[in-house]
Amino acid sequence: MSSEVQGILAPHGIGYRIKLLSQLSGRKFQERLDPFGLTPFHWVVLCCLWQEDGLATSVLGDRLQQVGGTLTGVLDRMAERNLIRRTRDAHDRRVWRIWLTDEGRKLQDTLPPIAIELREVALQGISYADRDRLSQLLDRMLINRQRFTLPISEKSLGSIELDVTESRRGWQEILAPYSLGYRIKLLAQLLTRTFQENLEPIGLTPFHWIVLCCLWQEDGLATSNISDQLQQVGGTLTGVLDRMAERNLIRRERDSHDRRVWRIWLTDAGQELSQVLPPIALKVMQETMQGISASEQEQFSQWINESSENLT
């Protein structure tokens, strides 16, 4: 493999590391929300309503869908907690609008400081000037992914790019959809969806890709080594290896020195995919980084690494 192709293989590729940072920040934020009985999806809804109360459910649904969530159950749980109330639109009875209750408004004094604290943990050691620059790079990557895949409307993504600078003037910079955390999550989701679409004709998933990347770089790994890479980005080994064995992409063998350990080896078919899949991943990342210089990509990559290390 060329050095360019090797550079996009998990776990060192920028796509994997963006996904990893998104997973790490999501887990850490969930830990801080647990005492309140809330989730990051509830946070997104609250952020939207703190900025504009009485939004239509379609607007809130779009925000959740962008980062892989659905409105089903989220609003029910919040209504049960007396954080929101639903009313029909006065001019269009087909439209439901969501309003904050007094309890929902009170959380505006409690939750944003928690988000600020987590942001400062993640960005420790990164100057404010670098944060602004890296935020701009992130917006350009989001625009690029929109241009090639159009997963969300041009209006919604354009508003993110235009409003981020304005929102930095106040505390709203830590609210979805303007916060770095939300936009990192959005970029990770867009990359995953795009790559999944490219893998579907081959009958594979991004989790299969991670296993193959590990084995292309070091064949015969123990299952525990591969499992760690999957767990970091929210996957499990259950079913993944079975599917790959059925496709004759891998074979399992017990370790010759420790019979408790299973090792995973590539078959010829699995090895042949090293000529097929990396160019697909490379194309996705080249699209995402279009118009971004090599030095800017290196800077962004360094920021991703520093933030992940801070959260770890």
CSV table of C-alpha atoms in Angstrom, one decimal:
chain,number,residue,atom,x,y,z
A,1,MET,CA,0.0,0.0,0.0
A,2,SER,CA,1.1,3.6,-0.6
A,3,SER,CA,1.8,5.9,2.3
A,4,GLU,CA,-1.3,7.9,1.3
A,5,VAL,CA,-3.5,4.8,1.6
A,6,GLN,CA,-1.9,3.7,4.8
A,7,GLY,CA,-2.6,7.1,6.3
A,8,ILE,CA,-6.4,6.6,6.1
A,9,LEU,CA,-6.5,3.1,7.6
A,10,ALA,CA,-8.1,2.7,11.1
A,11,PRO,CA,-7.1,3.4,13.9
A,12,HIS,CA,-4.8,6.0,12.5
A,13,GLY,CA,-6.9,7.5,9.7
A,14,ILE,CA,-8.6,10.9,10.3
A,15,GLY,CA,-12.0,9.5,9.7
A,16,TYR,CA,-11.7,6.9,12.5
A,17,ARG,CA,-10.2,9.5,14.8
A,18,ILE,CA,-13.1,12.0,14.2
A,19,LYS,CA,-15.5,9.2,15.0
A,20,LEU,CA,-13.5,8.3,18.1
A,21,LEU,CA,-13.5,11.9,19.4
A,22,SER,CA,-17.3,12.1,18.7
A,23,GLN,CA,-17.8,8.9,20.7
A,24,LEU,CA,-15.6,10.0,23.6
A,25,SER,CA,-17.2,13.4,24.0
A,26,GLY,CA,-20.7,11.8,23.8
A,27,ARG,CA,-19.9,9.4,26.5
A,28,LYS,CA,-18.3,12.0,28.8
A,29,PHE,CA,-21.3,14.3,28.3
A,30,GLN,CA,-23.7,11.4,28.9
A,31,GLU,CA,-21.9,10.8,32.2
A,32,ARG,CA,-22.6,14.4,33.3
A,33,LEU,CA,-26.2,14.2,32.2
A,34,ASP,CA,-27.0,10.9,34.0
A,35,PRO,CA,-27.7,12.6,37.4
A,36,PHE,CA,-30.4,14.6,35.6
A,37,GLY,CA,-31.9,11.6,33.9
A,38,LEU,CA,-31.2,13.2,30.5
A,39,THR,CA,-29.4,12.2,27.3
A,40,PRO,CA,-27.4,14.3,24.7
A,41,PHE,CA,-30.5,14.1,22.5
A,42,HIS,CA,-32.6,15.8,25.3
A,43,TRP,CA,-29.8,18.4,25.4
A,44,VAL,CA,-30.1,19.1,21.7
A,45,VAL,CA,-33.9,19.7,22.1
A,46,LEU,CA,-33.3,22.0,25.1
A,47,CYS,CA,-30.6,23.9,23.3
A,48,CYS,CA,-33.0,24.6,20.3
A,49,LEU,CA,-35.8,25.7,22.6
A,50,TRP,CA,-33.6,27.9,24.8
A,51,GLN,CA,-32.7,29.8,21.6
A,52,GLU,CA,-36.2,29.8,20.1
A,53,ASP,CA,-39.1,28.6,22.1
A,54,GLY,CA,-42.2,27.1,20.4
A,55,LEU,CA,-40.4,25.4,17.5
A,56,ALA,CA,-42.2,23.0,15.3
A,57,THR,CA,-41.5,19.3,15.9
A,58,SER,CA,-40.1,19.1,12.3
A,59,VAL,CA,-37.3,21.5,13.2
A,60,LEU,CA,-36.4,19.6,16.3
A,61,GLY,CA,-36.6,16.3,14.4
A,62,ASP,CA,-34.2,17.6,11.8
A,63,ARG,CA,-31.6,18.5,14.4
A,64,LEU,CA,-31.8,15.1,16.0
A,65,GLN,CA,-31.7,13.2,12.7
A,66,GLN,CA,-28.5,15.1,11.7
A,67,VAL,CA,-26.7,13.4,14.6
A,68,GLY,CA,-28.3,10.0,14.4
A,69,GLY,CA,-31.2,10.4,16.7
A,70,THR,CA,-35.0,10.4,16.3
A,71,LEU,CA,-37.7,12.4,18.0
A,72,THR,CA,-39.7,9.3,19.0
A,73,GLY,CA,-39.6,8.9,22.7
A,74,VAL,CA,-37.4,11.9,23.3
A,75,LEU,CA,-40.3,14.4,23.6
A,76,ASP,CA,-42.5,11.9,25.5
A,77,ARG,CA,-39.8,11.5,28.1
A,78,MET,CA,-39.3,15.3,28.4
A,79,ALA,CA,-43.1,15.9,28.6
A,80,GLU,CA,-43.3,13.3,31.4
A,81,ARG,CA,-40.5,15.2,33.2
A,82,ASN,CA,-42.5,18.4,32.8
A,83,LEU,CA,-39.7,20.0,30.8
A,84,ILE,CA,-41.8,20.7,27.7
A,85,ARG,CA,-45.4,21.0,26.6
A,86,ARG,CA,-47.0,20.5,23.2
A,87,THR,CA,-49.5,22.7,21.5
A,88,ARG,CA,-51.0,22.7,18.0
A,89,ASP,CA,-50.0,25.6,15.7
A,90,ALA,CA,-52.6,28.4,15.8
A,91,HIS,CA,-52.5,28.8,12.0
A,92,ASP,CA,-51.9,25.2,10.9
A,93,ARG,CA,-53.5,22.5,13.0
A,94,ARG,CA,-51.3,19.8,11.4
A,95,VAL,CA,-48.2,21.3,13.1
A,96,TRP,CA,-47.3,20.7,16.7
A,97,ARG,CA,-45.1,23.2,18.5
A,98,ILE,CA,-42.9,22.5,21.5
A,99,TRP,CA,-42.7,24.9,24.4
A,100,LEU,CA,-40.5,25.0,27.5
A,101,THR,CA,-42.1,24.7,30.9
A,102,ASP,CA,-40.6,26.5,33.9
A,103,GLU,CA,-38.7,23.4,34.7
A,104,GLY,CA,-37.2,23.3,31.2
A,105,ARG,CA,-36.1,26.9,31.5
A,106,LYS,CA,-34.5,26.3,34.9
A,107,LEU,CA,-32.1,23.8,33.3
A,108,GLN,CA,-30.7,26.7,31.2
A,109,ASP,CA,-28.9,27.8,34.4
A,110,THR,CA,-27.6,24.3,35.2
A,111,LEU,CA,-26.7,22.4,32.0
A,112,PRO,CA,-24.7,24.9,29.9
A,113,PRO,CA,-22.0,25.3,32.6
A,114,ILE,CA,-21.5,21.5,32.5
A,115,ALA,CA,-21.1,21.7,28.7
A,116,ILE,CA,-18.6,24.5,29.1
A,117,GLU,CA,-16.6,22.5,31.6
A,118,LEU,CA,-16.5,19.5,29.3
A,119,ARG,CA,-15.5,21.7,26.4
A,120,GLU,CA,-12.6,23.1,28.4
A,121,VAL,CA,-11.4,19.6,29.3
A,122,ALA,CA,-11.5,18.6,25.6
A,123,LEU,CA,-9.7,21.7,24.4
A,124,GLN,CA,-7.1,22.0,27.1
A,125,GLY,CA,-3.8,23.2,25.7
A,126,ILE,CA,-5.4,24.6,22.5
A,127,SER,CA,-5.3,28.3,22.2
A,128,TYR,CA,-8.4,30.4,21.5
A,129,ALA,CA,-7.0,31.5,18.2
A,130,ASP,CA,-6.5,27.8,17.2
A,131,ARG,CA,-10.0,27.0,18.4
A,132,ASP,CA,-11.5,29.6,16.1
A,133,ARG,CA,-9.3,28.4,13.2
A,134,LEU,CA,-10.2,24.8,13.7
A,135,SER,CA,-13.8,25.6,14.0
A,136,GLN,CA,-13.6,27.2,10.6
A,137,LEU,CA,-11.9,24.1,9.2
A,138,LEU,CA,-14.7,22.0,10.7
A,139,ASP,CA,-17.3,24.1,9.0
A,140,ARG,CA,-15.5,23.8,5.6
A,141,MET,CA,-15.5,20.0,6.0
A,142,LEU,CA,-19.2,20.0,6.7
A,143,ILE,CA,-19.9,22.1,3.7
A,144,ASN,CA,-17.8,19.8,1.6
A,145,ARG,CA,-19.7,16.7,2.8
A,146,GLN,CA,-22.9,18.4,2.0
A,147,ARG,CA,-21.8,19.3,-1.5
A,148,PHE,CA,-20.9,15.7,-2.3
A,149,THR,CA,-23.7,13.8,-0.5
A,150,LEU,CA,-26.5,16.4,0.3
A,151,PRO,CA,-27.5,14.5,3.5
A,152,ILE,CA,-29.1,17.6,5.0
A,153,SER,CA,-30.6,20.7,3.4
A,154,GLU,CA,-28.4,23.5,2.1
A,155,LYS,CA,-30.3,26.0,4.2
A,156,SER,CA,-29.7,24.2,7.5
A,157,LEU,CA,-26.0,23.6,6.9
A,158,GLY,CA,-25.5,27.1,5.5
A,159,SER,CA,-27.1,28.5,8.7
A,160,ILE,CA,-24.6,26.6,10.8
A,161,GLU,CA,-21.7,28.1,8.9
A,162,LEU,CA,-23.0,31.7,9.0
A,163,ASP,CA,-24.2,31.6,12.6
A,164,VAL,CA,-21.2,30.1,14.3
A,165,THR,CA,-19.2,33.3,14.2
A,166,GLU,CA,-22.1,35.3,15.5
A,167,SER,CA,-22.8,32.9,18.3
A,168,ARG,CA,-19.2,33.1,19.6
A,169,ARG,CA,-20.0,36.5,21.0
A,170,GLY,CA,-21.9,34.9,23.9
A,171,TRP,CA,-22.5,31.8,25.8
A,172,GLN,CA,-24.6,30.4,23.0
A,173,GLU,CA,-21.4,29.0,21.4
A,174,ILE,CA,-21.8,25.9,23.5
A,175,LEU,CA,-25.3,25.2,22.4
A,176,ALA,CA,-26.3,22.9,19.6
A,177,PRO,CA,-26.2,23.2,16.6
A,178,TYR,CA,-23.3,25.8,16.9
A,179,SER,CA,-21.1,24.0,19.5
A,180,LEU,CA,-17.9,22.2,18.4
A,181,GLY,CA,-19.2,19.0,20.0
A,182,TYR,CA,-22.4,19.0,17.9
A,183,ARG,CA,-20.6,19.8,14.7
A,184,ILE,CA,-17.9,17.1,15.4
A,185,LYS,CA,-20.8,14.6,16.0
A,186,LEU,CA,-22.5,15.8,12.8
A,187,LEU,CA,-19.3,15.4,10.7
A,188,ALA,CA,-18.7,11.9,12.2
A,189,GLN,CA,-22.3,10.9,11.2
A,190,LEU,CA,-21.9,12.3,7.7
A,191,LEU,CA,-18.7,10.4,7.2
A,192,THR,CA,-20.1,7.2,8.5
A,193,ARG,CA,-23.2,7.4,6.4
A,194,THR,CA,-21.3,8.2,3.3
A,195,PHE,CA,-18.8,5.4,3.8
A,196,GLN,CA,-21.7,3.0,4.6
A,197,GLU,CA,-23.4,3.9,1.3
A,198,ASN,CA,-20.2,3.0,-0.5
A,199,LEU,CA,-19.7,-0.3,1.4
A,200,GLU,CA,-23.3,-1.5,1.0
A,201,PRO,CA,-22.8,-2.8,-2.6
A,202,ILE,CA,-20.0,-5.0,-1.2
A,203,GLY,CA,-22.1,-6.2,1.7
A,204,LEU,CA,-19.9,-4.7,4.3
A,205,THR,CA,-20.1,-2.1,7.1
A,206,PRO,CA,-17.7,0.5,8.6
A,207,PHE,CA,-17.1,-2.1,11.5
A,208,HIS,CA,-16.0,-4.7,8.9
A,209,TRP,CA,-13.7,-2.0,7.5
A,210,ILE,CA,-12.1,-1.5,11.0
A,211,VAL,CA,-11.4,-5.2,11.3
A,212,LEU,CA,-9.9,-5.4,7.8
A,213,CYS,CA,-7.7,-2.3,8.5
A,214,CYS,CA,-6.3,-3.9,11.6
A,215,LEU,CA,-5.5,-7.2,9.8
A,216,TRP,CA,-4.0,-5.5,6.8
A,217,GLN,CA,-1.5,-3.9,9.1
A,218,GLU,CA,-0.9,-6.9,11.3
A,219,ASP,CA,-2.5,-10.2,10.4
A,220,GLY,CA,-3.3,-12.8,13.1
A,221,LEU,CA,-4.4,-10.4,15.8
A,222,ALA,CA,-6.0,-11.6,18.9
A,223,THR,CA,-9.8,-11.0,19.1
A,224,SER,CA,-9.2,-8.8,22.1
A,225,ASN,CA,-7.0,-6.4,20.1
A,226,ILE,CA,-9.7,-6.0,17.4
A,227,SER,CA,-12.5,-5.8,19.9
A,228,ASP,CA,-10.8,-2.8,21.5
A,229,GLN,CA,-10.8,-0.9,18.2
A,230,LEU,CA,-14.5,-1.5,17.7
A,231,GLN,CA,-15.6,-0.7,21.2
A,232,GLN,CA,-13.8,2.7,21.0
A,233,VAL,CA,-16.2,3.8,18.3
A,234,GLY,CA,-19.3,2.2,19.6
A,235,GLY,CA,-19.3,-1.3,18.0
A,236,THR,CA,-19.0,-4.8,19.3
A,237,LEU,CA,-17.3,-7.9,17.9
A,238,THR,CA,-20.5,-10.0,18.2
A,239,GLY,CA,-21.7,-10.9,14.7
A,240,VAL,CA,-19.0,-8.9,12.9
A,241,LEU,CA,-16.5,-11.8,12.7
A,242,ASP,CA,-19.2,-14.3,12.1
A,243,ARG,CA,-20.4,-12.4,9.0
A,244,MET,CA,-16.8,-12.0,7.8
A,245,ALA,CA,-16.1,-15.7,8.2
A,246,GLU,CA,-19.3,-16.5,6.3
A,247,ARG,CA,-18.0,-14.3,3.5
A,248,ASN,CA,-14.6,-16.2,3.7
A,249,LEU,CA,-12.8,-12.9,4.4
A,250,ILE,CA,-11.2,-14.2,7.7
A,251,ARG,CA,-10.5,-17.4,9.5
A,252,ARG,CA,-10.2,-18.1,13.2
A,253,GLU,CA,-7.4,-20.1,14.9
A,254,ARG,CA,-6.5,-20.8,18.5
A,255,ASP,CA,-3.2,-19.3,19.6
A,256,SER,CA,-0.4,-22.0,19.5
A,257,HIS,CA,0.9,-20.8,22.9
A,258,ASP,CA,-2.4,-20.0,24.7
A,259,ARG,CA,-5.4,-22.1,23.7
A,260,ARG,CA,-7.7,-19.5,25.4
A,261,VAL,CA,-6.8,-16.9,22.8
A,262,TRP,CA,-8.4,-16.8,19.3
A,263,ARG,CA,-6.4,-15.2,16.5
A,264,ILE,CA,-8.0,-13.8,13.3
A,265,TRP,CA,-6.3,-14.2,10.0
A,266,LEU,CA,-7.1,-12.8,6.6
A,267,THR,CA,-8.1,-15.2,3.8
A,268,ASP,CA,-7.1,-14.4,0.2
A,269,ALA,CA,-10.4,-12.8,-0.4
A,270,GLY,CA,-9.9,-10.6,2.7
A,271,GLN,CA,-6.5,-9.6,1.5
A,272,GLU,CA,-7.8,-8.7,-2.0
A,273,LEU,CA,-10.1,-6.1,-0.5
A,274,SER,CA,-7.0,-4.1,0.5
A,275,GLN,CA,-6.9,-3.1,-3.2
A,276,VAL,CA,-10.7,-2.3,-3.3
A,277,LEU,CA,-11.7,-0.5,-0.1
A,278,PRO,CA,-8.9,1.9,0.8
A,279,PRO,CA,-9.4,3.9,-2.5
A,280,ILE,CA,-13.1,4.3,-1.5
A,281,ALA,CA,-12.1,5.6,1.9
A,282,LEU,CA,-9.5,7.9,0.4
A,283,LYS,CA,-12.0,9.3,-2.0
A,284,VAL,CA,-14.4,10.1,0.8
A,285,MET,CA,-11.7,11.9,2.8
A,286,GLN,CA,-10.4,13.8,-0.3
A,287,GLU,CA,-13.9,15.1,-0.9
A,288,THR,CA,-14.2,16.1,2.7
A,289,MET,CA,-10.9,17.9,2.7
A,290,GLN,CA,-11.3,19.6,-0.6
A,291,GLY,CA,-9.9,23.2,-0.6
A,292,ILE,CA,-8.1,22.5,2.8
A,293,SER,CA,-4.3,22.6,2.6
A,294,ALA,CA,-2.1,19.8,3.8
A,295,SER,CA,-0.8,22.0,6.6
A,296,GLU,CA,-4.4,22.8,7.7
A,297,GLN,CA,-5.3,19.1,7.6
A,298,GLU,CA,-2.3,18.4,9.8
A,299,GLN,CA,-3.4,21.1,12.2
A,300,PHE,CA,-6.9,19.7,12.4
A,301,SER,CA,-5.6,16.2,12.8
A,302,GLN,CA,-3.4,17.4,15.7
A,303,TRP,CA,-6.4,19.0,17.4
A,304,ILE,CA,-8.4,15.8,17.1
A,305,ASN,CA,-5.6,13.9,18.7
A,306,GLU,CA,-5.1,16.4,21.5
A,307,SER,CA,-8.9,16.5,22.3
A,308,SER,CA,-9.2,12.7,22.3
A,309,GLU,CA,-6.2,12.4,24.6
A,310,ASN,CA,-7.6,15.1,27.0
A,311,LEU,CA,-11.0,13.2,27.2
A,312,THR,CA,-9.2,9.9,27.6
